PDB file of C-alpha atoms in Angstrom:
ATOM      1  CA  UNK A   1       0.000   0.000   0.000  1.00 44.00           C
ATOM      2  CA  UNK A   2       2.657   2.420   0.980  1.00 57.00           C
ATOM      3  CA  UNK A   3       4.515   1.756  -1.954  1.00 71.00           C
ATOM      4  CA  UNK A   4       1.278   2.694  -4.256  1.00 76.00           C
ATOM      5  CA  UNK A   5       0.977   5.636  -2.816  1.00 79.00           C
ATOM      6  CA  UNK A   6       4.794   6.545  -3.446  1.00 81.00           C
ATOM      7  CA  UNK A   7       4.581   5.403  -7.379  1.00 81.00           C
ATOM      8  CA  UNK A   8       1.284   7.791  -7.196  1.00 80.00           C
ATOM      9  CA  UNK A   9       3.217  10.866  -5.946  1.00 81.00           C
ATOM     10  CA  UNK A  10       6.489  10.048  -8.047  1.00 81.00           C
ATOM     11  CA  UNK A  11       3.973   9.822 -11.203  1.00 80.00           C
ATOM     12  CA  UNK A  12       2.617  13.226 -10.132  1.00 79.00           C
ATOM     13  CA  UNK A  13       6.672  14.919 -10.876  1.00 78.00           C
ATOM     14  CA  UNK A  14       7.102  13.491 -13.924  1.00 82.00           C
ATOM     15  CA  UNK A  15       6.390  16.225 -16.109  1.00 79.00           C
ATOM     16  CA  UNK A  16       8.457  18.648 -13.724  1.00 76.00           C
ATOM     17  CA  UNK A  17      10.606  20.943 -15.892  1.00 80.00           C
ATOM     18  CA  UNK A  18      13.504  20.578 -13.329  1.00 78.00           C
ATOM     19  CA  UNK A  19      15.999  18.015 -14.590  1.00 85.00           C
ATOM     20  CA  UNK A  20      17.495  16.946 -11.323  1.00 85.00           C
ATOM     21  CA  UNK A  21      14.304  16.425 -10.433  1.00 81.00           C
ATOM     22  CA  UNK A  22      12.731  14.157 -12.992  1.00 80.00           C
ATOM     23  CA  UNK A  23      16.267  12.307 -12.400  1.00 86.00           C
ATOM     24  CA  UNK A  24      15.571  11.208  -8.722  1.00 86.00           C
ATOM     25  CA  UNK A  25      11.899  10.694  -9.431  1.00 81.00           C
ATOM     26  CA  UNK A  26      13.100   8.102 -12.776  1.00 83.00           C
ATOM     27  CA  UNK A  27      15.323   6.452 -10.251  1.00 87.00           C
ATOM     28  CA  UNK A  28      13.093   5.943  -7.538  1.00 86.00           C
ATOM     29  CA  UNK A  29      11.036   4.778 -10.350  1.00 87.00           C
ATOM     30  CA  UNK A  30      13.044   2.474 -11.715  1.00 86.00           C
ATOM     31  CA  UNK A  31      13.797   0.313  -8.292  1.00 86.00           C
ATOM     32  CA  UNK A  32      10.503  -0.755  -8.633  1.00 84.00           C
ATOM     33  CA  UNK A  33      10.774  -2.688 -11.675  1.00 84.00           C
ATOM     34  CA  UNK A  34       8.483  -3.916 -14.168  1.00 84.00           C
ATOM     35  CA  UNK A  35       6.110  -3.845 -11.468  1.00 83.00           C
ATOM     36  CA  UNK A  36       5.413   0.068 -12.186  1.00 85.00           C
ATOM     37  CA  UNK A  37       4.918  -0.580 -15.447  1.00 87.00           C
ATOM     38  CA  UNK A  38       0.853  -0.819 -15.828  1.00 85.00           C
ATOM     39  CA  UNK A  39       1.047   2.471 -14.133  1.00 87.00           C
ATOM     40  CA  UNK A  40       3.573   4.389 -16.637  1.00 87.00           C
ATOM     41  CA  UNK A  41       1.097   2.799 -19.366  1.00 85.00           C
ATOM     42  CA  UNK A  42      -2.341   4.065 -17.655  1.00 85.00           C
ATOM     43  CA  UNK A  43      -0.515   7.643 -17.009  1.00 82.00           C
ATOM     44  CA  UNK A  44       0.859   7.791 -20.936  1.00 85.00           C
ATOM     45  CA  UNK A  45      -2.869   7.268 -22.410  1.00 84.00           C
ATOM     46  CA  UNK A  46      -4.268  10.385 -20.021  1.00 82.00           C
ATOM     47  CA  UNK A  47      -1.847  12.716 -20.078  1.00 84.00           C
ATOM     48  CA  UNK A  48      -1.772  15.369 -23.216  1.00 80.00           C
ATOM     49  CA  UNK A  49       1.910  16.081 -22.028  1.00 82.00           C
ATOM     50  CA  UNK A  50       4.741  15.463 -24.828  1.00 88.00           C
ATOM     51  CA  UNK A  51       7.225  15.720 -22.147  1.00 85.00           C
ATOM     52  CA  UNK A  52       5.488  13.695 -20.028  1.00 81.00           C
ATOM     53  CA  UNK A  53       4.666  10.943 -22.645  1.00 87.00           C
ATOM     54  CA  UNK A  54       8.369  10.999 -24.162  1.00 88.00           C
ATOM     55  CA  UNK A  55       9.679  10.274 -20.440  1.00 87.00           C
ATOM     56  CA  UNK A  56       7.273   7.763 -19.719  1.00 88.00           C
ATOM     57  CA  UNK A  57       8.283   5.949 -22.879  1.00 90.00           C
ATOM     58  CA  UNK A  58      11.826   6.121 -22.119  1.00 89.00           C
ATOM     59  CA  UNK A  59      11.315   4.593 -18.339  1.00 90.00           C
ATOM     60  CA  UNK A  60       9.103   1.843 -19.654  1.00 91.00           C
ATOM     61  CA  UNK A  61      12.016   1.111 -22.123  1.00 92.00           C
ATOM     62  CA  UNK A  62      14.349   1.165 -19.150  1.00 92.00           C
ATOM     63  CA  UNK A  63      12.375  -0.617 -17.355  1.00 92.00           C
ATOM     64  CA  UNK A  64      12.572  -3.784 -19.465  1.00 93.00           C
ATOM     65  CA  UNK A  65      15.732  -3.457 -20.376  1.00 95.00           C
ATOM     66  CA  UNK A  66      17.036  -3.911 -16.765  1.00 94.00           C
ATOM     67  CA  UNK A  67      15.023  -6.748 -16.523  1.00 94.00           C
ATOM     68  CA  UNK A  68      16.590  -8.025 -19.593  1.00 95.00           C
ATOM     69  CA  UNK A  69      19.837  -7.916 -18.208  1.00 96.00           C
ATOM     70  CA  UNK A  70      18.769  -9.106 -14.931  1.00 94.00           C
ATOM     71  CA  UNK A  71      17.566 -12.418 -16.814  1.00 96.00           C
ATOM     72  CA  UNK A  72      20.583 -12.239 -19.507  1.00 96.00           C
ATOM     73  CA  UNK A  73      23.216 -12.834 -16.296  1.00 95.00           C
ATOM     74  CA  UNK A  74      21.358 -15.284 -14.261  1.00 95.00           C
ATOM     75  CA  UNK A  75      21.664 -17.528 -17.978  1.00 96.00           C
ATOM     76  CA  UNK A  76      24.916 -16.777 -18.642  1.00 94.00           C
ATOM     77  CA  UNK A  77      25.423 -18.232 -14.978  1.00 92.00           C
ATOM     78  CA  UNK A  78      23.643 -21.719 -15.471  1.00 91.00           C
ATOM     79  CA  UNK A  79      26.093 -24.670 -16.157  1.00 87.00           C
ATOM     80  CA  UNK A  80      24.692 -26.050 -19.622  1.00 88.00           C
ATOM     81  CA  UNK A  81      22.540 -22.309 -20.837  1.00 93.00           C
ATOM     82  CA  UNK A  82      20.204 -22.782 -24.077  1.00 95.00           C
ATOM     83  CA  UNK A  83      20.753 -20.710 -26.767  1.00 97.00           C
ATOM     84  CA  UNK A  84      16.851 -20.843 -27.237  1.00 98.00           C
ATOM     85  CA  UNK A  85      16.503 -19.423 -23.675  1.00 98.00           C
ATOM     86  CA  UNK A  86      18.988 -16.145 -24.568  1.00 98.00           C
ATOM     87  CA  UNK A  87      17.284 -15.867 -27.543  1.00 98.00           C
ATOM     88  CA  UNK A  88      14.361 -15.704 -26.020  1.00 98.00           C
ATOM     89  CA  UNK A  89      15.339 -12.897 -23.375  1.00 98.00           C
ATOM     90  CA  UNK A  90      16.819 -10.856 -26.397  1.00 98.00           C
ATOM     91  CA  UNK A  91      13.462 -10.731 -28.283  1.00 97.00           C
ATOM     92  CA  UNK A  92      12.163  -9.075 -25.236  1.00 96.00           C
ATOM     93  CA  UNK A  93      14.281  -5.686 -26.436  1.00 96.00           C
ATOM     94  CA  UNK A  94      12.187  -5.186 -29.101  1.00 95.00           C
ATOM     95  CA  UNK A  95       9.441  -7.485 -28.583  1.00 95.00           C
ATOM     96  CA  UNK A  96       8.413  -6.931 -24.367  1.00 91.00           C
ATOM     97  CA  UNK A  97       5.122  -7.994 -24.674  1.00 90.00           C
ATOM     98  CA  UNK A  98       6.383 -11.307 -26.663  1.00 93.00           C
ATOM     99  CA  UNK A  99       4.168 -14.249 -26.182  1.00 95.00           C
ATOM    100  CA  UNK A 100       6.969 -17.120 -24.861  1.00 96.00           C
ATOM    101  CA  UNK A 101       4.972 -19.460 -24.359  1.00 97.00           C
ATOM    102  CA  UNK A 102       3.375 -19.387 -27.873  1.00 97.00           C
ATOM    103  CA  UNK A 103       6.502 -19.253 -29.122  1.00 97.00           C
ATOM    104  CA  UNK A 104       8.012 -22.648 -27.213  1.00 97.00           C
ATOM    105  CA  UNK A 105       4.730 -24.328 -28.710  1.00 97.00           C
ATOM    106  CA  UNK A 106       5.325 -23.604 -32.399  1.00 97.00           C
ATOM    107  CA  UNK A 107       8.912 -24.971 -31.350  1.00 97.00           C
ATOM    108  CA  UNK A 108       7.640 -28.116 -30.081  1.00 97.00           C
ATOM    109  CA  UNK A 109       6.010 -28.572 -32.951  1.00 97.00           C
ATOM    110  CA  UNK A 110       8.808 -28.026 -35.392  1.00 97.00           C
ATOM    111  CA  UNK A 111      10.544 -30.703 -33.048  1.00 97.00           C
ATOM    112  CA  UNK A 112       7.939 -33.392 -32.540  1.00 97.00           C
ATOM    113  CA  UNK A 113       8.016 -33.485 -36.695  1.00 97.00           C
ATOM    114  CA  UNK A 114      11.556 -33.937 -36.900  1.00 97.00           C
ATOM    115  CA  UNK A 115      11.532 -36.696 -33.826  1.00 97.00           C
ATOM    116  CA  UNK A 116       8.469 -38.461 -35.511  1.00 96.00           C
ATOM    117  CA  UNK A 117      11.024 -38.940 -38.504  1.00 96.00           C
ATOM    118  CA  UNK A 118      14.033 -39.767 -37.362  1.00 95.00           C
ATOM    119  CA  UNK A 119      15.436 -43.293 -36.093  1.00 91.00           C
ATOM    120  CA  UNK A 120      18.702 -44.420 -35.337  1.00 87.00           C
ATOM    121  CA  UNK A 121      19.135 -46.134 -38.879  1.00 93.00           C
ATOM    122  CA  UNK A 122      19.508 -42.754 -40.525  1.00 95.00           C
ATOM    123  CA  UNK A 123      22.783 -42.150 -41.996  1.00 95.00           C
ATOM    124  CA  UNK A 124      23.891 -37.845 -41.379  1.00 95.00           C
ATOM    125  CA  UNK A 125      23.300 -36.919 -44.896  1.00 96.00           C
ATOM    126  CA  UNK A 126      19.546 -38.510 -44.071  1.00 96.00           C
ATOM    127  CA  UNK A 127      18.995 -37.017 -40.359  1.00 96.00           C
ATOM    128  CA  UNK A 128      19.867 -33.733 -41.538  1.00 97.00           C
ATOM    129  CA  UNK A 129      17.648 -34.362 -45.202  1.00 97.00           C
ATOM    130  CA  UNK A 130      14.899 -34.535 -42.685  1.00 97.00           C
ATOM    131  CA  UNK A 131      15.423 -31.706 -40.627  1.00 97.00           C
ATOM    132  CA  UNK A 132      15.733 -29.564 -43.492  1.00 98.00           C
ATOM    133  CA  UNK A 133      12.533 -30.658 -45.034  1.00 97.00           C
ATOM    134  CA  UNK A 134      10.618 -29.964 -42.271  1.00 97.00           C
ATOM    135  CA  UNK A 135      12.312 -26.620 -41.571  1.00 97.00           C
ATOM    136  CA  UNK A 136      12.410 -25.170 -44.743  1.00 97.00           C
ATOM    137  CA  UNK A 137       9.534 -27.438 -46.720  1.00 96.00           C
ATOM    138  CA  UNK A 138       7.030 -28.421 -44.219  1.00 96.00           C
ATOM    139  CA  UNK A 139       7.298 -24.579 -41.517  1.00 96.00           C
ATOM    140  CA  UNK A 140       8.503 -22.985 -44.685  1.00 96.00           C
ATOM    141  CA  UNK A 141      11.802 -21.463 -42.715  1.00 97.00           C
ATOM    142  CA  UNK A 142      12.986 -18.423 -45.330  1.00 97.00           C
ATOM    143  CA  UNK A 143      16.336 -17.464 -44.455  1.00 96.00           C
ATOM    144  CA  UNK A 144      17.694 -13.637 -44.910  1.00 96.00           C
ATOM    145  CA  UNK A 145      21.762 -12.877 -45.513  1.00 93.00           C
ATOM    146  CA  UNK A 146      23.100 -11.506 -42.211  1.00 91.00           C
ATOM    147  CA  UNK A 147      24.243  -8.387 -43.990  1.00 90.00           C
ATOM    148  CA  UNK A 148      20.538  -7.648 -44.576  1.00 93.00           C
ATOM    149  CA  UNK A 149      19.808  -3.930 -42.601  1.00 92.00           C
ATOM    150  CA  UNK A 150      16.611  -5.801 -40.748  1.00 96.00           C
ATOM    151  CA  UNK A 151      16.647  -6.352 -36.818  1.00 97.00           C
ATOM    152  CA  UNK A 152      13.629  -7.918 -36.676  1.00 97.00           C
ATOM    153  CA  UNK A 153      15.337 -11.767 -38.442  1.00 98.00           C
ATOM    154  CA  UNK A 154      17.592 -11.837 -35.431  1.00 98.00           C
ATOM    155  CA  UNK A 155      15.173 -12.092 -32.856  1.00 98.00           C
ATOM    156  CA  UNK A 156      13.872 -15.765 -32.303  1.00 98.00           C
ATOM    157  CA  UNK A 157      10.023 -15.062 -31.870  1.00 97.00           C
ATOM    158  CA  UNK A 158       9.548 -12.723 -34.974  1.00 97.00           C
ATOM    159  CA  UNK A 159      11.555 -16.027 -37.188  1.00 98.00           C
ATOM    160  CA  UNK A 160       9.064 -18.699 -35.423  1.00 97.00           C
ATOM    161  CA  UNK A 161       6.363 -16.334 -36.165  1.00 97.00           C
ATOM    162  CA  UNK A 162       6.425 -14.693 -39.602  1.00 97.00           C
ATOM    163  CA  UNK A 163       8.803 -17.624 -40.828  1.00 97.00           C
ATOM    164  CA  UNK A 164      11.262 -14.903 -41.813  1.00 97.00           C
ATOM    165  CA  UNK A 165      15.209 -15.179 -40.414  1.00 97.00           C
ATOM    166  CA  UNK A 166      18.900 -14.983 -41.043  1.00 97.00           C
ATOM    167  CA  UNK A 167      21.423 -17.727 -40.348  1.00 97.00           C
ATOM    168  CA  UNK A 168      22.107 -16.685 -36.516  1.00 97.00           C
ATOM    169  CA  UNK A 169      17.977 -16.941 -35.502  1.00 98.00           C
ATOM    170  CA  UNK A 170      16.797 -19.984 -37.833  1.00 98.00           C
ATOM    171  CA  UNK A 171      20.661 -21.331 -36.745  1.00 98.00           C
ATOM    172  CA  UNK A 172      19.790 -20.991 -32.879  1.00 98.00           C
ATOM    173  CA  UNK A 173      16.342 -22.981 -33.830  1.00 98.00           C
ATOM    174  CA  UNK A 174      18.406 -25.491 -35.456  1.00 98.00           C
ATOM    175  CA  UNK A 175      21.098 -25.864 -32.504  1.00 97.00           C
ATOM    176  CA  UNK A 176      18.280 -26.475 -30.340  1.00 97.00           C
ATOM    177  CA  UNK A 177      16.377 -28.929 -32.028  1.00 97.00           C
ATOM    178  CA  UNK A 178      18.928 -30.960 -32.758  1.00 96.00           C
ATOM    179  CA  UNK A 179      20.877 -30.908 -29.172  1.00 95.00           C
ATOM    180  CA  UNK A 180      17.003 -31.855 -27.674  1.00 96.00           C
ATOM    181  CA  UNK A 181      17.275 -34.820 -30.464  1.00 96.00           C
ATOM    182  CA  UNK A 182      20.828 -35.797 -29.891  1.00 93.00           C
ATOM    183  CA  UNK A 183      22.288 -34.993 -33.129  1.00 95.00           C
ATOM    184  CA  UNK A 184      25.899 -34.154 -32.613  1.00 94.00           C
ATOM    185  CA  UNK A 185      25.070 -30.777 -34.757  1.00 96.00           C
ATOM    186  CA  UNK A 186      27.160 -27.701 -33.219  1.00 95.00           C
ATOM    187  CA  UNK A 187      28.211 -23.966 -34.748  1.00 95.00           C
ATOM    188  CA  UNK A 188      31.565 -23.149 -36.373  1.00 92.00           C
ATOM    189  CA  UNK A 189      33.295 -19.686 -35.905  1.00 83.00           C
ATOM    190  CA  UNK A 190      33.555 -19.514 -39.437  1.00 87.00           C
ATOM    191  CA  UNK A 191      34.915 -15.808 -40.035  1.00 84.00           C
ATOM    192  CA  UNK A 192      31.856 -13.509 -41.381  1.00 85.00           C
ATOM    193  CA  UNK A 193      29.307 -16.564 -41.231  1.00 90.00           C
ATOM    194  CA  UNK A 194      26.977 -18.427 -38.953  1.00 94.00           C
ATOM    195  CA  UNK A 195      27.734 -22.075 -40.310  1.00 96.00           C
ATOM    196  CA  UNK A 196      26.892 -25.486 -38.521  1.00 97.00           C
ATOM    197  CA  UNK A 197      28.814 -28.253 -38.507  1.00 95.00           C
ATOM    198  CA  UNK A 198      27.953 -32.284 -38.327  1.00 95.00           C
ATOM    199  CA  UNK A 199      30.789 -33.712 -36.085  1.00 91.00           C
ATOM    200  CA  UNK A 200      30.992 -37.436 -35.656  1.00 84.00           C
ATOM    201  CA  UNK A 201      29.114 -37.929 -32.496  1.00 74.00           C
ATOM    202  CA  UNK A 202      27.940 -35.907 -29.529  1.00 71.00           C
ATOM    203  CA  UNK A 203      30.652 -33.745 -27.466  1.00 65.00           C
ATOM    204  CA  UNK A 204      30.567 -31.965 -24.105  1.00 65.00           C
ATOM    205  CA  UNK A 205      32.868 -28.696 -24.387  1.00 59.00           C
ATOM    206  CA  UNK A 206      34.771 -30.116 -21.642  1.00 57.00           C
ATOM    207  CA  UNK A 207      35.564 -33.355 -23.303  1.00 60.00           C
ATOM    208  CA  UNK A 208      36.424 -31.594 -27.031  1.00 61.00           C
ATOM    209  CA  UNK A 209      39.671 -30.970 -27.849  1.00 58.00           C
ATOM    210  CA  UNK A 210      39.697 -28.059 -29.875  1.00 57.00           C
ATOM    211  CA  UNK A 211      43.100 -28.476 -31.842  1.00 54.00           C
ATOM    212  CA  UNK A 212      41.667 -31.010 -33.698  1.00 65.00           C
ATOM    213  CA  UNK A 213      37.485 -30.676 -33.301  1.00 71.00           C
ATOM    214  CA  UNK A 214      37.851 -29.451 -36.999  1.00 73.00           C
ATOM    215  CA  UNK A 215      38.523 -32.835 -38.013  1.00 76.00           C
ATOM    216  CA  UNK A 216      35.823 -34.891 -36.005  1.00 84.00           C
ATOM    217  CA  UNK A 217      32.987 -32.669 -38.713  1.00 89.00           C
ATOM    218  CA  UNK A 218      31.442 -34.565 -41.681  1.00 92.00           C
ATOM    219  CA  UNK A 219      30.035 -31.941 -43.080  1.00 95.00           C
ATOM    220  CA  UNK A 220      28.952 -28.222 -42.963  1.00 96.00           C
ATOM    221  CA  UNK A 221      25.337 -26.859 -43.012  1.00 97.00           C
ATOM    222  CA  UNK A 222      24.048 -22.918 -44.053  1.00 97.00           C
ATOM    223  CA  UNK A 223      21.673 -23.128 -41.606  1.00 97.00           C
ATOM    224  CA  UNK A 224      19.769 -19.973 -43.450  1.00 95.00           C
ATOM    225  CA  UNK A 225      18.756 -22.462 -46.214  1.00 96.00           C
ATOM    226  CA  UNK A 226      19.990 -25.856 -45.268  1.00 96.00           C
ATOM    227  CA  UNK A 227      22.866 -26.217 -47.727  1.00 97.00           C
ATOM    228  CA  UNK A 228      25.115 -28.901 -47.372  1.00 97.00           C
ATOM    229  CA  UNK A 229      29.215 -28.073 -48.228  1.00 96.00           C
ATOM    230  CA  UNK A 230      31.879 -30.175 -47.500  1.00 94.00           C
ATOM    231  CA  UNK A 231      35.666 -29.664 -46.302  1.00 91.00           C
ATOM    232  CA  UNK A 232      36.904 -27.943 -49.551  1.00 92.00           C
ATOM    233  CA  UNK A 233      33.895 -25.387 -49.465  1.00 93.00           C
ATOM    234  CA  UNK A 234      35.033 -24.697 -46.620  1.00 91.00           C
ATOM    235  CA  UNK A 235      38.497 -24.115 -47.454  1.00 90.00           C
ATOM    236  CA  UNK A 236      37.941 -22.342 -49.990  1.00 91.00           C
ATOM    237  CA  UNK A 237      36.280 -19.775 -48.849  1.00 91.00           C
ATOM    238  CA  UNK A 238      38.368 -19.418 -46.392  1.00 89.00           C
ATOM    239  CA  UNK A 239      41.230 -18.796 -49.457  1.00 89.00           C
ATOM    240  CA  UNK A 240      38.773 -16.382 -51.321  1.00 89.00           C
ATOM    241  CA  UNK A 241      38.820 -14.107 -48.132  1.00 84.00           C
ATOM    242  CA  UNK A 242      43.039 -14.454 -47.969  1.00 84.00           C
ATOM    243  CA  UNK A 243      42.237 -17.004 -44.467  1.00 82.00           C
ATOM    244  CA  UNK A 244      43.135 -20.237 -45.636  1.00 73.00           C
ATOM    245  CA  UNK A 245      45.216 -21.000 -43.277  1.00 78.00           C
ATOM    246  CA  UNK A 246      41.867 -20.491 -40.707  1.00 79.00           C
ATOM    247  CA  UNK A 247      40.864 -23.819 -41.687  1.00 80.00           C
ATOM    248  CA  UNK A 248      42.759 -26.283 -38.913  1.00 79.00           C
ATOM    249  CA  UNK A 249      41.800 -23.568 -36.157  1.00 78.00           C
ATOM    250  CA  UNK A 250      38.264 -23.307 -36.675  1.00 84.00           C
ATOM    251  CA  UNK A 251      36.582 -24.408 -33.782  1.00 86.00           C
ATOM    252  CA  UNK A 252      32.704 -25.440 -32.048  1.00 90.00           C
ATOM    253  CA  UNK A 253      31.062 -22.345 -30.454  1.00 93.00           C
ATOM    254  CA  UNK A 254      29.328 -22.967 -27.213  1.00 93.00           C
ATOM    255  CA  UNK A 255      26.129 -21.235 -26.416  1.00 95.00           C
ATOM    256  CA  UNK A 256      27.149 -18.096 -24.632  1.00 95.00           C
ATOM    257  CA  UNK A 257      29.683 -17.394 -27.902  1.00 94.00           C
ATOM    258  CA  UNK A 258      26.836 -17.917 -30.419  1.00 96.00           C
ATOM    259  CA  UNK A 259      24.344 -15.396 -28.417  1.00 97.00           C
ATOM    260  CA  UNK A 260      27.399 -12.938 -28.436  1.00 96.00           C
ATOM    261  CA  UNK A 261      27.627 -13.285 -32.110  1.00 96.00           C
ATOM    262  CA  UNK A 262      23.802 -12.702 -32.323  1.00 97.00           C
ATOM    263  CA  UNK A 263      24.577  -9.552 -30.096  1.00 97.00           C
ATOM    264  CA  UNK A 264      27.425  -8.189 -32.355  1.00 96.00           C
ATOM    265  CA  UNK A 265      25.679  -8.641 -35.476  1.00 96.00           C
ATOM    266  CA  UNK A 266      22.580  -7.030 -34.313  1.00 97.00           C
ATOM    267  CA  UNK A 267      24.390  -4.340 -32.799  1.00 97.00           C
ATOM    268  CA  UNK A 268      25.843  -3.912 -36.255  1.00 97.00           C
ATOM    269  CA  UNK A 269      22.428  -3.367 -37.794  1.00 97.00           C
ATOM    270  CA  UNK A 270      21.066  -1.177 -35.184  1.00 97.00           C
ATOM    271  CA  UNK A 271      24.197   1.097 -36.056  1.00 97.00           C
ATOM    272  CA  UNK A 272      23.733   0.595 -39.866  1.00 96.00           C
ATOM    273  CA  UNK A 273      19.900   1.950 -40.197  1.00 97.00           C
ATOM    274  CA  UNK A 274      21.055   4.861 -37.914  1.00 97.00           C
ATOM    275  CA  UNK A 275      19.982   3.688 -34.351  1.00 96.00           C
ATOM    276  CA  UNK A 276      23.121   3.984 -32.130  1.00 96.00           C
ATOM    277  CA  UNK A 277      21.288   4.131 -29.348  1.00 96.00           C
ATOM    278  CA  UNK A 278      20.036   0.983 -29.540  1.00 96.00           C
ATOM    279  CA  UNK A 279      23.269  -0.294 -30.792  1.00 97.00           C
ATOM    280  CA  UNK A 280      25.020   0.344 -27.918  1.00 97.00           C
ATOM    281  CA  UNK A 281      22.714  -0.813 -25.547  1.00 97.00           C
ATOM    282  CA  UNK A 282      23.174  -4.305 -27.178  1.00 98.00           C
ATOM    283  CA  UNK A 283      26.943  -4.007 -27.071  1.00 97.00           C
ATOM    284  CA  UNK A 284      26.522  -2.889 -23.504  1.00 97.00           C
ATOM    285  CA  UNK A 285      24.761  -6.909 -22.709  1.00 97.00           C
ATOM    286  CA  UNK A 286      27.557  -8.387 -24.216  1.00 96.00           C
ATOM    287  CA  UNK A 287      30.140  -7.502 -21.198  1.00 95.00           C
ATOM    288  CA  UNK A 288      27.464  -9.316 -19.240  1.00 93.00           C
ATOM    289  CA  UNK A 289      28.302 -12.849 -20.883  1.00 91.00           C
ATOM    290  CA  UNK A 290      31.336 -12.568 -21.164  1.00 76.00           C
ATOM    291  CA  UNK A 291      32.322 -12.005 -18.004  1.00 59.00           C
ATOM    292  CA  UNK A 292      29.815 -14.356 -15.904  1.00 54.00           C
ATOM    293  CA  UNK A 293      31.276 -17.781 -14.774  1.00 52.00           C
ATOM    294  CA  UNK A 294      29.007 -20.860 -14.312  1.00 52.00           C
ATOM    295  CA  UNK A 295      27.202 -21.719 -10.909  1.00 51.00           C
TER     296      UNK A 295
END
């Protein structure tokens, strides 16, 4: 009760023309979490104040993005994090109000058609024939180059939804799916690219030796289309862009890495259609990965 009545009189300064003022009130404001809110949104549709409405949008913003990075730590913290789950927390930046749990089902169902079809007499080439024929024949999976100036394909929920991605989003659907299916599918820091590689059998991080993981992968997957390349694609590629040498130190990404190449790349675009602000608030969560050790 007391604490309504202090949101209440801290609502009442928001508009106040003093800027130390409105500084102490957004603070106070902002301890409360996202539990003020329905409140910021009930005050925005009755006032007739541009100030007032422009400041209100900006705490709601805040708002979420603390809780974002809140949430975005406590993962980064867990032993084994999904990708899925970071994914998931990221969408919140520009999607707050993003239905998860709608999400997780259209998910499911993408994996209950891929378990339905697989069976432990599949060769690779056939396992991952499946998958890609329900991704990108039966849900219809269109995937966008990474260079394309569009935030929206790197958030998760807006690729489940509108079937619309790039190779990090539909890649982080793919990682998923197969790690919940146990096929020994993991991402390769392949310079400029978000490819996925089919390694010979399942690998804890702990257990792979990176010198030589390179060399346990069958083959290579675009995982914004489903293309399959083999070793000298690879390689040459790697020539074309004068990193040939790359090849032998190419390694498996673990989840935390993949979500901070999600971050850099939509960082990238955020900068590139002229939104630095937002750019830099998604470079600011990547510190917060980075530097968080497992419980």
């Amino acid at each position: 009760m007391n604490s309504d009545k202090e949101i209440i009189a801290l609502l009442q300064l928001i508009d106040d023309p003093d800027q130390e003022v409105y500084e102490t009130v957004s603070q106070k404001l902002l301890s409360y979490g996202t539990a003020v809110v329905p409140k910021l949104e009930a005050l925005w549709e009755v006032s007739d104040s541009p100030l007032a409405q422009s400041r209100i949008e900006s705490l709601i913003h805040q708002t979420f993005y603390q809780q974002l990075q809140t949430e975005l730590i406590h993962w980064s913290k867990a032993s084994s994090p999904s990708a899925l789950e970071a994914a998931l927390i990221i969408a919140k930046y520009r999607f707050p109000d993003m239905d998860r749990e709608a999400i997780l089902h259209q998910f499911e169902l993408m994996r209950r058609n891929v378990w339905l079809e697989l069976n432990n007499f599949l060769t690779p080439l056939e396992q991952i024939n499946i998958i890609n024929g329900i991704l990108y024949n039966f849900f219809r999976l269109k995937g966008h180059e990474l260079t394309e100036h569009n935030p929206n394909l790197f958030f998760v929920n807006h690729t489940v939804e509108s079937r619309q991605g790039n190779a990090i989003s539909i890649g982080i659907l793919y990682l998923t799916l197969c790690e919940m299916l146990d096929v020994p599918i993991y991402a390769i820091d392949l310079p400029d690219q978000f490819i996925l590689a089919y390694f010979d059998h399942v690998y804890s991080f702990e257990d792979m030796d990176e010198q030589n993981a390179i060399q346990r992968v069958q083959f290579f997957i675009d995982p914004s289309n489903g293309m399959i390349y083999n070793r000298n694609d690879i390689m040459m590629y790697l020539k074309k862009n004068g990193q040939y040498d790359r090849f032998t130190e190419l390694k498996a990404l673990d989840s935390r890495s993949v979500i901070v190449l999600l971050l850099e790349h939509l960082a990238t675009t955020y900068d590139n259609i002229g939104e630095p602000e937002k750019a830099m608030e998604i470079e600011s969560l990547i510190p917060l990965i980075q530097v968080q050790q497992p419980e």
